[in-house]
Amino acid sequence: MGKRIRAWWGLTKQSVSTRSFLDHANMRAAVYVSAIVIALESWMILSLLRSYFEGLAAGKHRDLPWLVNHGSWYVVLLVFGVAVLIHSLRYARGLVRNRRFSRGLLWAFSIACIAFGIYYGCNSYAKGEQVLAFVTMTLFVFGLITWRPIPSLVFSTITFGAFYLLISQSAPPTYGTQVNLFTLWISTFVVALASYHQKESESQKEQRLKEINERLQYIATHDELTKIPNMHTFRSAVGVLLEGIDELGTRFSILYMDVENFKSYNERHGFLAGDELLCDLAHGLQDIFANELVARFSDDHFTALCEVDVAEERVEAARALVRSLRGDVRLHLKAGAFEPTSENTDVGVAIDKARIACNETKRRPDRFFYVYDTALDLQVERRHHIINSIKTAASDGWIKVYYQPVVRCSDGSGELCGYEALARWDDPTYGLLPPFAFIETLEEYREIDKLDRCIIEQVCRDLRAELDAGKPVVPVSLNFSRLDFELYDVPAFLREMTQKYDVPSNLLDVEITESALTEQLSELQKTMASLREGQFSLWLDDFGSGYSSLNVLKDFRFNVLKIDMAFLRGFPQNEKAGPILESIVMLAKELNMVTLCEGVETKEQFDFLHAIGCDRAQGYYFGKPDAQKKNPIH
Ligand code: C2E
Ligand code: CA
Ligand code: CA
């Protein structure tokens, strides 16, 4: 038999949820049906008593057995009705959960109603009313329980058959009664069938809704990739913890963990391998924080809640896990901890502090774990200040452009050939802040465009002033954050500024860091094509600081390659530094790119760069960034 036909006959196995839905529907119906039965039977009993006493008053013969004979069924049904009503109300309130007993009670009640219908139909009513009395009770029963098709067919056949046989005993039913009974039998079955299918489809709809809700709930609380709890779950857990922190008596730590160099791992091995690593890490962390909470907060950042005493031990285990996962020495875990107390009840602030403690380890190469202390409070305060005042900073001139000279190196002259514009934040409260104090924060809050637009405009304004004064001008390179390309139309803004200040576009160079080129590549390609069309020179900043360097060279066309200052740092002590720099310069030449080496601090370094044919150089040896455009010192 086809599945659909079996389903139509109710022969497929009902799911637990369908059964529970039907049980609930039946118990709800039982409240109404039993209430009607109670009202009906009370009415019957009252009429019987009235007719008993009226009969007595009229001197008719009315003994107690007469009363019992006539009234016992009413009483039985009344008692049953009251029992079912009480039970179904208690069930609706969740006070009873015994489904078997509930089903049994409804069945017993149904059988009692039908038996009553048959008995009274046959004994107490005139011929024409017999069928009506019986059918009334049958309808009660079918309204009381949602019958499956087969049981309903069997049940209705038996009851109609029994009734038919009983009324045939006194006198054979007329043709009309036969037809009526047959039609009613079929109709009862069809009504039961329709009600069953309707309820079943309702239950399926409800089930699907429940499933969708559960799925949504899961998605909302779990990380899609690793399947461990996500940021929202973590935040609410911290919220609950903070609410009851005074009564807890146990000290808790919020841990914030960050896998260093994960992004480079992603770039080297591809996103799939990166995802796999994150999943393995997430599951490993779940084992380490087995009875605690661990969540994936974002990207390669994980958070956990544990007791203060075990925090360092857990972090140590997590570090060992990261080391063992892929055997990659570049990957390692750093963590920060913050112990919330009742004074700091804001969830966001509490987690932020753990993260700030984690970030602090980046500034301290010897530390892998840092516990938040009051010294960091100042940083938090400063971060909030930065975010709250970026607009004022941009409009009130707190943002200053410092210029660092870039010199010619290929001819060994060390002559000025450009400047790099570097931002400084001259704060009325905190004084002059270097970029590390605000760039990261502004990026995090997606406000970096405000700073960069302000710098671009000032650079254009300064160039205009020099042009007006008839001074010789050299190009200025501008730093862009990856987010700039998402937050505004960079080529359009540069065009707007060059037009506004009437500055030739070849006086502006666009520095894009290597790490900006890992996401939304096709979009960036388009933006870069548009910049190239606008005659802006494109520079690849910090070349060699990531691991994707060679891919970047393959996929993007740059005019200038800025070699990261890390390469020079080891020179001349590190034997490898020289040959590496030399091969980078050679490679760039093959690709028709101009080379610029950053971080030149000594004459020896400059001479070496000249010897290997590096085109330009920049560094403290020639001049530090300054509010004035100064000429190179050497
Ligand atoms: P960057 O683009 O790599 O800039 C070079 C950084 O190295 C500058 O630091 C500069 O002062 C420093 N530097 C230059 N020569 C030497 C040297 O010989 N030795 C050493 N040890 N350091 C040297 P600064 O100004 O602190 O800028 C840091 C970073 O902040 C910049 O790195 C850049 O990524 C970012 N940044 C600066 N200004 C802006 C800006 O206007 N917008 C954006 N989005 N980022 C900016
Ligand atoms: Ca730069
Ligand atoms: Ca750089």
Short mmCIF file of C-alpha atoms in Angstrom, two decimals, residues 5-456:
data_model
loop_
_atom_site.label_atom_id
_atom_site.label_comp_id
_atom_site.label_asym_id
_atom_site.label_seq_id
_atom_site.Cartn_x
_atom_site.Cartn_y
_atom_site.Cartn_z
CA ILE A 5 -2.98 5.66 1.38
CA ARG A 6 -1.63 4.26 4.63
CA ALA A 7 -1.35 7.77 5.98
CA TRP A 8 -4.94 8.45 4.90
CA TRP A 9 -6.08 5.44 6.90
CA GLY A 10 -3.95 6.54 9.82
CA LEU A 11 -1.79 3.43 9.52
CA THR A 12 1.58 5.17 9.51
CA LYS A 13 3.37 5.46 12.82
CA GLN A 14 2.45 8.64 14.57
CA SER A 15 5.33 10.78 15.72
CA VAL A 16 5.61 11.48 19.42
CA SER A 17 4.76 15.10 18.78
CA THR A 18 1.60 14.21 16.78
CA ARG A 19 0.45 11.91 19.56
CA SER A 20 1.08 14.55 22.12
CA PHE A 21 -0.72 17.14 19.99
CA LEU A 22 -3.75 14.84 19.65
CA ASP A 23 -3.72 14.09 23.37
CA HIS A 24 -3.75 17.77 24.12
CA ALA A 25 -6.52 18.44 21.57
CA ASN A 26 -8.58 15.61 23.07
CA MET A 27 -8.15 16.85 26.59
CA ARG A 28 -9.15 20.34 25.52
CA ALA A 29 -12.29 18.95 23.83
CA ALA A 30 -12.99 16.90 26.95
CA VAL A 31 -13.38 20.10 28.98
CA TYR A 32 -16.29 21.24 26.78
CA VAL A 33 -17.90 17.85 26.19
CA SER A 34 -17.81 16.91 29.87
CA ALA A 35 -19.23 20.32 30.81
CA ILE A 36 -22.14 19.75 28.40
CA VAL A 37 -22.68 16.24 29.77
CA ILE A 38 -22.68 17.59 33.33
CA ALA A 39 -25.23 20.28 32.44
CA LEU A 40 -27.39 17.79 30.55
CA GLU A 41 -27.34 15.13 33.24
CA SER A 42 -28.02 17.66 36.00
CA TRP A 43 -31.00 18.86 34.03
CA MET A 44 -32.17 15.25 33.58
CA ILE A 45 -31.77 14.48 37.29
CA LEU A 46 -33.64 17.64 38.27
CA SER A 47 -36.50 16.85 35.88
CA LEU A 48 -36.64 13.31 37.19
CA LEU A 49 -36.78 14.52 40.79
CA ARG A 50 -39.46 17.00 39.89
CA SER A 51 -41.55 14.37 38.15
CA TYR A 52 -40.99 12.05 41.20
CA PHE A 53 -42.21 14.61 43.70
CA GLU A 54 -45.02 15.84 41.46
CA GLY A 55 -46.10 12.23 41.02
CA LEU A 56 -46.01 11.70 44.78
CA ALA A 57 -48.05 14.84 45.32
CA ALA A 58 -50.58 13.69 42.74
CA GLY A 59 -50.87 10.39 44.66
CA LYS A 60 -49.33 8.32 41.89
CA HIS A 61 -47.29 5.25 42.76
CA ARG A 62 -43.63 6.38 42.87
CA ASP A 63 -41.22 4.18 44.85
CA LEU A 64 -37.49 4.53 45.28
CA PRO A 65 -36.53 1.69 42.87
CA TRP A 66 -38.38 3.64 40.17
CA LEU A 67 -36.21 6.64 40.90
CA VAL A 68 -33.04 4.54 41.00
CA ASN A 69 -33.97 2.69 37.83
CA HIS A 70 -34.54 5.90 35.95
CA GLY A 71 -31.84 8.02 37.52
CA SER A 72 -28.83 5.71 37.93
CA TRP A 73 -27.55 6.27 34.35
CA TYR A 74 -27.84 10.01 34.79
CA VAL A 75 -25.85 9.83 37.98
CA VAL A 76 -23.21 7.56 36.42
CA LEU A 77 -22.76 9.96 33.50
CA LEU A 78 -22.78 12.96 35.81
CA VAL A 79 -20.06 11.46 37.99
CA PHE A 80 -18.07 10.50 34.89
CA GLY A 81 -18.54 13.97 33.45
CA VAL A 82 -17.30 15.61 36.67
CA ALA A 83 -14.32 13.24 36.80
CA VAL A 84 -13.40 13.97 33.17
CA LEU A 85 -13.85 17.71 33.65
CA ILE A 86 -11.60 17.80 36.70
CA HIS A 87 -9.01 15.61 35.02
CA SER A 88 -8.98 17.55 31.75
CA LEU A 89 -8.68 20.88 33.58
CA ARG A 90 -5.79 19.56 35.65
CA TYR A 91 -4.20 18.22 32.47
CA ALA A 92 -4.55 21.61 30.77
CA ARG A 93 -2.76 23.21 33.71
CA GLY A 94 0.03 20.67 33.44
CA LEU A 95 -0.77 19.13 36.83
CA VAL A 96 -1.13 15.64 35.37
CA ARG A 97 0.94 14.18 32.62
CA ASN A 98 -0.14 10.53 32.59
CA ARG A 99 -1.23 10.14 28.99
CA ARG A 100 -2.24 6.49 29.27
CA PHE A 101 -4.60 7.15 32.12
CA SER A 102 -6.03 10.19 30.33
CA ARG A 103 -6.64 8.23 27.15
CA GLY A 104 -8.21 5.37 29.17
CA LEU A 105 -10.51 7.80 30.97
CA LEU A 106 -11.72 9.30 27.68
CA TRP A 107 -12.31 5.86 26.22
CA ALA A 108 -14.27 4.75 29.26
CA PHE A 109 -16.29 7.97 29.17
CA SER A 110 -16.97 7.46 25.46
CA ILE A 111 -18.16 3.89 25.97
CA ALA A 112 -20.38 5.00 28.85
CA CYS A 113 -21.90 7.76 26.68
CA ILE A 114 -22.58 5.37 23.80
CA ALA A 115 -24.01 2.72 26.10
CA PHE A 116 -26.24 5.40 27.61
CA GLY A 117 -27.27 6.52 24.12
CA ILE A 118 -28.17 3.01 23.08
CA TYR A 119 -29.91 2.15 26.33
CA TYR A 120 -31.99 5.28 26.51
CA GLY A 121 -32.60 5.38 22.80
CA CYS A 122 -34.14 1.95 23.03
CA ASN A 123 -35.93 2.22 26.36
CA SER A 124 -37.05 5.72 27.06
CA TYR A 125 -37.95 7.30 23.77
CA ALA A 126 -40.75 7.06 21.35
CA LYS A 127 -39.85 5.32 18.13
CA GLY A 128 -39.22 8.46 16.15
CA GLU A 129 -36.85 9.84 18.77
CA GLN A 130 -34.75 6.76 19.32
CA VAL A 131 -32.32 7.49 16.52
CA LEU A 132 -31.94 11.08 17.65
CA ALA A 133 -31.10 10.09 21.24
CA PHE A 134 -28.51 7.61 20.06
CA VAL A 135 -26.94 9.95 17.51
CA THR A 136 -26.67 12.75 20.05
CA MET A 137 -24.47 10.58 22.21
CA THR A 138 -22.46 9.32 19.26
CA LEU A 139 -21.73 12.90 18.23
CA PHE A 140 -20.64 13.59 21.78
CA VAL A 141 -18.18 10.80 21.59
CA PHE A 142 -16.77 11.79 18.23
CA GLY A 143 -16.44 15.32 19.44
CA LEU A 144 -14.66 14.07 22.53
CA ILE A 145 -11.87 12.09 20.93
CA THR A 146 -10.03 12.51 17.66
CA TRP A 147 -10.38 9.04 16.31
CA ARG A 148 -7.98 7.41 13.96
CA PRO A 149 -9.78 6.24 10.76
CA ILE A 150 -9.73 2.49 11.42
CA PRO A 151 -10.78 2.60 15.09
CA SER A 152 -13.44 5.15 14.21
CA LEU A 153 -14.79 2.86 11.48
CA VAL A 154 -14.76 -0.12 13.83
CA PHE A 155 -16.24 1.83 16.73
CA SER A 156 -19.00 3.47 14.69
CA THR A 157 -19.82 0.15 12.97
CA ILE A 158 -20.10 -1.65 16.30
CA THR A 159 -22.21 1.04 17.96
CA PHE A 160 -24.51 1.54 14.97
CA GLY A 161 -24.73 -2.27 14.52
CA ALA A 162 -25.54 -2.80 18.20
CA PHE A 163 -28.13 -0.04 18.15
CA TYR A 164 -29.68 -1.39 14.96
CA LEU A 165 -29.91 -4.91 16.40
CA LEU A 166 -31.45 -3.65 19.62
CA ILE A 167 -34.15 -1.57 17.98
CA SER A 168 -34.87 -4.41 15.54
CA GLN A 169 -35.72 -6.68 18.46
CA SER A 170 -38.79 -4.74 19.46
CA ALA A 171 -39.96 -3.99 15.95
CA PRO A 172 -38.13 -4.09 12.57
CA PRO A 173 -37.04 -0.56 11.70
CA THR A 174 -38.76 1.10 8.84
CA TYR A 175 -37.01 1.62 5.54
CA GLY A 176 -36.65 5.33 6.39
CA THR A 177 -34.96 4.55 9.74
CA GLN A 178 -32.61 2.12 7.99
CA VAL A 179 -31.60 4.76 5.46
CA ASN A 180 -31.21 7.37 8.22
CA LEU A 181 -29.06 5.06 10.29
CA PHE A 182 -26.89 4.10 7.33
CA THR A 183 -26.40 7.74 6.33
CA LEU A 184 -25.60 8.68 9.93
CA TRP A 185 -23.12 5.85 10.26
CA ILE A 186 -21.30 6.96 7.08
CA SER A 187 -21.51 10.63 8.10
CA THR A 188 -20.13 9.93 11.56
CA PHE A 189 -17.20 8.10 10.03
CA VAL A 190 -16.55 10.88 7.49
CA VAL A 191 -16.72 13.57 10.18
CA ALA A 192 -14.29 11.59 12.34
CA LEU A 193 -12.00 11.13 9.35
CA ALA A 194 -12.08 14.81 8.42
CA SER A 195 -11.45 15.84 12.00
CA TYR A 196 -8.55 13.40 12.25
CA HIS A 197 -6.88 14.69 9.07
CA GLN A 198 -7.39 18.27 10.04
CA LYS A 199 -5.89 17.73 13.48
CA GLU A 200 -3.04 15.74 12.04
CA SER A 201 -2.14 18.42 9.53
CA GLU A 202 -2.40 21.02 12.30
CA SER A 203 -0.07 18.95 14.41
CA GLN A 204 2.38 18.66 11.53
CA LYS A 205 2.23 22.39 10.97
CA GLU A 206 2.84 22.93 14.64
CA GLN A 207 5.66 20.43 14.57
CA ARG A 208 7.29 22.18 11.61
CA LEU A 209 6.94 25.53 13.34
CA LYS A 210 8.47 24.01 16.44
CA GLU A 211 11.34 22.62 14.41
CA ILE A 212 11.91 25.95 12.68
CA ASN A 213 11.84 27.69 16.04
CA GLU A 214 14.26 25.21 17.52
CA ARG A 215 16.54 25.64 14.51
CA LEU A 216 16.36 29.43 14.80
CA GLN A 217 17.00 29.17 18.50
CA TYR A 218 20.00 26.94 17.77
CA ILE A 219 21.35 29.29 15.12
CA ALA A 220 20.89 32.23 17.44
CA THR A 221 22.79 30.58 20.25
CA HIS A 222 25.39 28.49 18.44
CA ASP A 223 28.23 29.25 16.15
CA GLU A 224 27.39 28.02 12.68
CA LEU A 225 30.84 26.76 11.83
CA THR A 226 32.03 25.07 15.01
CA LYS A 227 28.61 24.31 16.53
CA ILE A 228 29.74 25.48 19.94
CA PRO A 229 27.92 28.30 21.76
CA ASN A 230 28.30 31.69 20.17
CA MET A 231 28.83 35.23 21.33
CA HIS A 232 25.15 35.78 22.24
CA THR A 233 25.05 32.70 24.45
CA PHE A 234 28.25 33.78 26.10
CA ARG A 235 26.99 37.29 26.69
CA SER A 236 23.77 36.06 28.27
CA ALA A 237 25.69 33.59 30.44
CA VAL A 238 27.90 36.43 31.65
CA GLY A 239 24.75 38.49 32.22
CA VAL A 240 23.27 35.76 34.43
CA LEU A 241 26.56 35.41 36.28
CA LEU A 242 26.81 39.14 36.90
CA GLU A 243 23.26 39.33 38.21
CA GLY A 244 23.89 36.77 40.91
CA ILE A 245 27.56 37.47 41.52
CA ASP A 246 27.16 38.65 45.10
CA GLU A 247 25.46 35.45 46.20
CA LEU A 248 27.79 33.10 44.35
CA GLY A 249 30.68 32.96 46.76
CA THR A 250 32.93 31.75 43.93
CA ARG A 251 35.21 33.98 41.92
CA PHE A 252 34.90 33.73 38.16
CA SER A 253 37.12 34.71 35.28
CA ILE A 254 36.07 35.74 31.83
CA LEU A 255 38.72 34.47 29.43
CA TYR A 256 39.32 35.92 26.01
CA MET A 257 41.53 33.82 23.72
CA ASP A 258 43.05 34.73 20.43
CA VAL A 259 44.96 32.48 18.05
CA GLU A 260 47.90 34.45 16.80
CA ASN A 261 48.76 34.13 13.14
CA PHE A 262 45.53 32.36 12.35
CA LYS A 263 44.86 34.77 9.50
CA SER A 264 48.15 33.93 7.88
CA TYR A 265 47.39 30.23 8.34
CA ASN A 266 44.15 30.86 6.47
CA GLU A 267 45.97 32.60 3.70
CA ARG A 268 48.59 29.91 3.37
CA HIS A 269 46.33 26.88 3.55
CA GLY A 270 43.02 28.22 2.32
CA PHE A 271 39.79 28.98 4.12
CA LEU A 272 38.65 25.37 4.23
CA ALA A 273 41.73 24.31 6.15
CA GLY A 274 41.28 27.37 8.36
CA ASP A 275 37.69 26.37 9.09
CA GLU A 276 38.77 22.83 9.93
CA LEU A 277 41.36 24.16 12.32
CA LEU A 278 38.76 26.33 14.04
CA CYS A 279 36.40 23.36 14.40
CA ASP A 280 39.12 21.14 15.87
CA LEU A 281 40.15 23.91 18.18
CA ALA A 282 36.56 24.56 19.28
CA HIS A 283 36.01 20.91 20.13
CA GLY A 284 39.33 20.65 21.90
CA LEU A 285 38.43 23.71 23.95
CA GLN A 286 35.10 22.13 24.84
CA ASP A 287 37.01 19.20 26.32
CA ILE A 288 39.30 21.51 28.25
CA PHE A 289 36.38 23.58 29.56
CA ALA A 290 34.27 20.46 29.97
CA ASN A 291 32.12 21.64 32.87
CA GLU A 292 32.40 25.29 32.04
CA LEU A 293 31.30 27.46 29.18
CA VAL A 294 33.37 28.05 26.08
CA ALA A 295 32.13 29.99 23.06
CA ARG A 296 33.40 31.18 19.73
CA PHE A 297 33.20 34.93 20.01
CA SER A 298 34.25 35.93 16.51
CA ASP A 299 36.77 34.82 13.87
CA ASP A 300 39.60 33.14 15.77
CA HIS A 301 38.55 34.54 19.11
CA PHE A 302 37.16 32.26 21.77
CA THR A 303 35.77 33.14 25.18
CA ALA A 304 35.30 31.03 28.27
CA LEU A 305 33.96 31.28 31.78
CA CYS A 306 35.74 29.45 34.57
CA GLU A 307 36.74 29.79 38.18
CA VAL A 308 39.59 32.22 38.84
CA ASP A 309 41.77 29.52 40.42
CA VAL A 310 41.81 27.32 37.33
CA ALA A 311 41.99 30.06 34.68
CA GLU A 312 45.73 29.93 34.08
CA GLU A 313 45.74 26.14 34.08
CA ARG A 314 42.98 26.10 31.44
CA VAL A 315 44.81 28.65 29.30
CA GLU A 316 47.97 26.52 29.52
CA ALA A 317 45.99 23.48 28.34
CA ALA A 318 44.46 25.53 25.51
CA ARG A 319 47.92 26.70 24.45
CA ALA A 320 49.15 23.09 24.39
CA LEU A 321 46.10 22.21 22.31
CA VAL A 322 46.84 24.91 19.72
CA ARG A 323 50.47 23.82 19.53
CA SER A 324 49.53 20.18 19.04
CA LEU A 325 46.70 20.67 16.56
CA ARG A 326 48.68 21.31 13.39
CA GLY A 327 52.24 21.30 14.65
CA ASP A 328 52.61 24.81 13.25
CA VAL A 329 54.98 26.85 15.38
CA ARG A 330 53.57 30.10 14.10
CA LEU A 331 50.17 29.36 15.57
CA HIS A 332 49.91 30.10 19.23
CA LEU A 333 47.27 31.10 21.67
CA LYS A 334 47.21 34.21 23.77
CA ALA A 335 44.65 34.95 26.43
CA GLY A 336 43.39 37.66 28.69
CA ALA A 337 41.30 37.31 31.83
CA PHE A 338 39.00 39.58 33.70
CA GLU A 339 37.36 38.90 37.02
CA PRO A 340 33.97 40.61 37.13
CA THR A 341 32.67 41.95 40.40
CA SER A 342 29.34 43.48 41.25
CA GLU A 343 30.63 46.96 40.56
CA ASN A 344 31.15 46.26 36.89
CA THR A 345 27.81 44.86 35.96
CA ASP A 346 27.86 45.74 32.30
CA VAL A 347 28.30 42.57 30.24
CA GLY A 348 29.88 44.35 27.28
CA VAL A 349 32.39 46.15 29.45
CA ALA A 350 33.29 42.96 31.33
CA ILE A 351 34.01 41.00 28.13
CA ASP A 352 35.76 44.00 26.63
CA LYS A 353 38.12 44.07 29.57
CA ALA A 354 39.05 40.42 29.07
CA ARG A 355 39.75 41.24 25.43
CA ILE A 356 41.84 44.27 26.31
CA ALA A 357 43.86 42.09 28.67
CA CYS A 358 44.35 39.66 25.79
CA ASN A 359 45.45 42.44 23.46
CA GLU A 360 47.94 43.51 26.07
CA THR A 361 49.86 40.25 25.51
CA LYS A 362 50.53 41.37 21.95
CA ARG A 363 52.45 44.32 23.26
CA ARG A 364 54.40 42.06 25.57
CA PRO A 365 56.08 39.28 23.62
CA ASP A 366 57.09 37.50 26.84
CA ARG A 367 53.50 37.11 28.03
CA PHE A 368 50.86 34.73 26.77
CA PHE A 369 48.37 35.38 29.52
CA TYR A 370 47.44 38.68 31.04
CA VAL A 371 44.99 39.36 33.82
CA TYR A 372 43.20 42.67 33.57
CA ASP A 373 44.50 45.22 36.03
CA THR A 374 43.71 48.83 36.78
CA ALA A 375 46.58 50.00 34.57
CA LEU A 376 44.43 48.89 31.67
CA ASP A 377 41.49 50.94 32.90
CA LEU A 378 43.15 53.95 31.38
CA GLN A 379 43.24 52.24 28.02
CA VAL A 380 39.57 51.37 28.19
CA GLU A 381 38.78 54.91 29.07
CA ARG A 382 40.90 56.13 26.19
CA ARG A 383 39.24 53.77 23.73
CA HIS A 384 35.82 55.07 24.73
CA HIS A 385 37.09 58.58 24.47
CA ILE A 386 38.43 57.90 20.95
CA ILE A 387 35.13 56.50 19.75
CA ASN A 388 33.08 59.21 21.39
CA SER A 389 35.18 62.02 20.03
CA ILE A 390 36.24 60.99 16.53
CA LYS A 391 33.78 63.43 14.95
CA THR A 392 35.02 66.32 17.06
CA ALA A 393 38.61 65.26 16.44
CA ALA A 394 38.05 65.39 12.69
CA SER A 395 36.20 68.71 12.73
CA ASP A 396 38.20 70.54 15.41
CA GLY A 397 41.67 69.82 14.07
CA TRP A 398 42.79 67.26 16.67
CA ILE A 399 43.80 65.03 13.81
CA LYS A 400 47.18 66.04 12.49
CA VAL A 401 49.16 64.86 9.53
CA TYR A 402 52.78 64.05 10.18
CA TYR A 403 55.03 63.69 7.18
CA GLN A 404 57.95 61.29 6.95
CA PRO A 405 60.38 61.75 4.06
CA VAL A 406 60.99 59.09 1.43
CA VAL A 407 64.32 59.29 -0.39
CA ARG A 408 65.89 58.10 -3.61
CA CYS A 409 68.13 55.14 -3.05
CA SER A 410 68.90 53.70 -6.49
CA ASP A 411 71.35 56.51 -7.23
CA GLY A 412 72.60 56.55 -3.65
CA SER A 413 71.76 60.25 -3.41
CA GLY A 414 69.31 60.06 -0.56
CA GLU A 415 67.41 62.95 -2.14
CA LEU A 416 63.83 63.59 -1.17
CA CYS A 417 61.28 62.01 -3.52
CA GLY A 418 58.12 61.87 -1.45
CA TYR A 419 56.47 61.85 1.95
CA GLU A 420 54.30 59.39 3.77
CA ALA A 421 51.36 60.95 5.56
CA LEU A 422 51.01 59.47 9.05
CA ALA A 423 48.18 60.32 11.38
CA ARG A 424 48.52 61.71 14.89
CA TRP A 425 45.73 62.49 17.31
CA ASP A 426 46.45 65.65 19.27
CA ASP A 427 44.08 65.24 22.15
CA PRO A 428 43.23 68.06 24.61
CA THR A 429 43.19 65.53 27.48
CA TYR A 430 45.60 62.77 26.50
CA GLY A 431 48.12 64.75 24.49
CA LEU A 432 49.66 63.60 21.22
CA LEU A 433 48.63 60.03 20.50
CA PRO A 434 50.43 57.73 18.03
CA PRO A 435 48.39 55.61 15.55
CA PHE A 436 48.48 52.43 17.64
CA ALA A 437 46.43 54.27 20.26
CA PHE A 438 43.50 54.93 17.93
CA ILE A 439 43.70 53.15 14.52
CA GLU A 440 42.75 49.72 15.88
CA THR A 441 39.90 51.13 17.94
CA LEU A 442 38.54 53.14 15.05
CA GLU A 443 38.74 50.08 12.81
CA GLU A 444 36.99 47.97 15.37
CA TYR A 445 34.10 50.40 15.51
CA ARG A 446 34.15 50.96 11.76
CA GLU A 447 34.90 54.65 12.16
CA ILE A 448 38.30 54.68 10.50
CA ASP A 449 36.92 56.36 7.38
CA LYS A 450 36.38 59.57 9.36
CA LEU A 451 40.06 59.72 10.20
CA ASP A 452 41.29 58.79 6.75
CA ARG A 453 39.07 61.25 4.92
CA CYS A 454 40.27 63.96 7.26
CA ILE A 455 43.92 63.05 6.52
CA ILE A 456 43.30 62.99 2.75
#
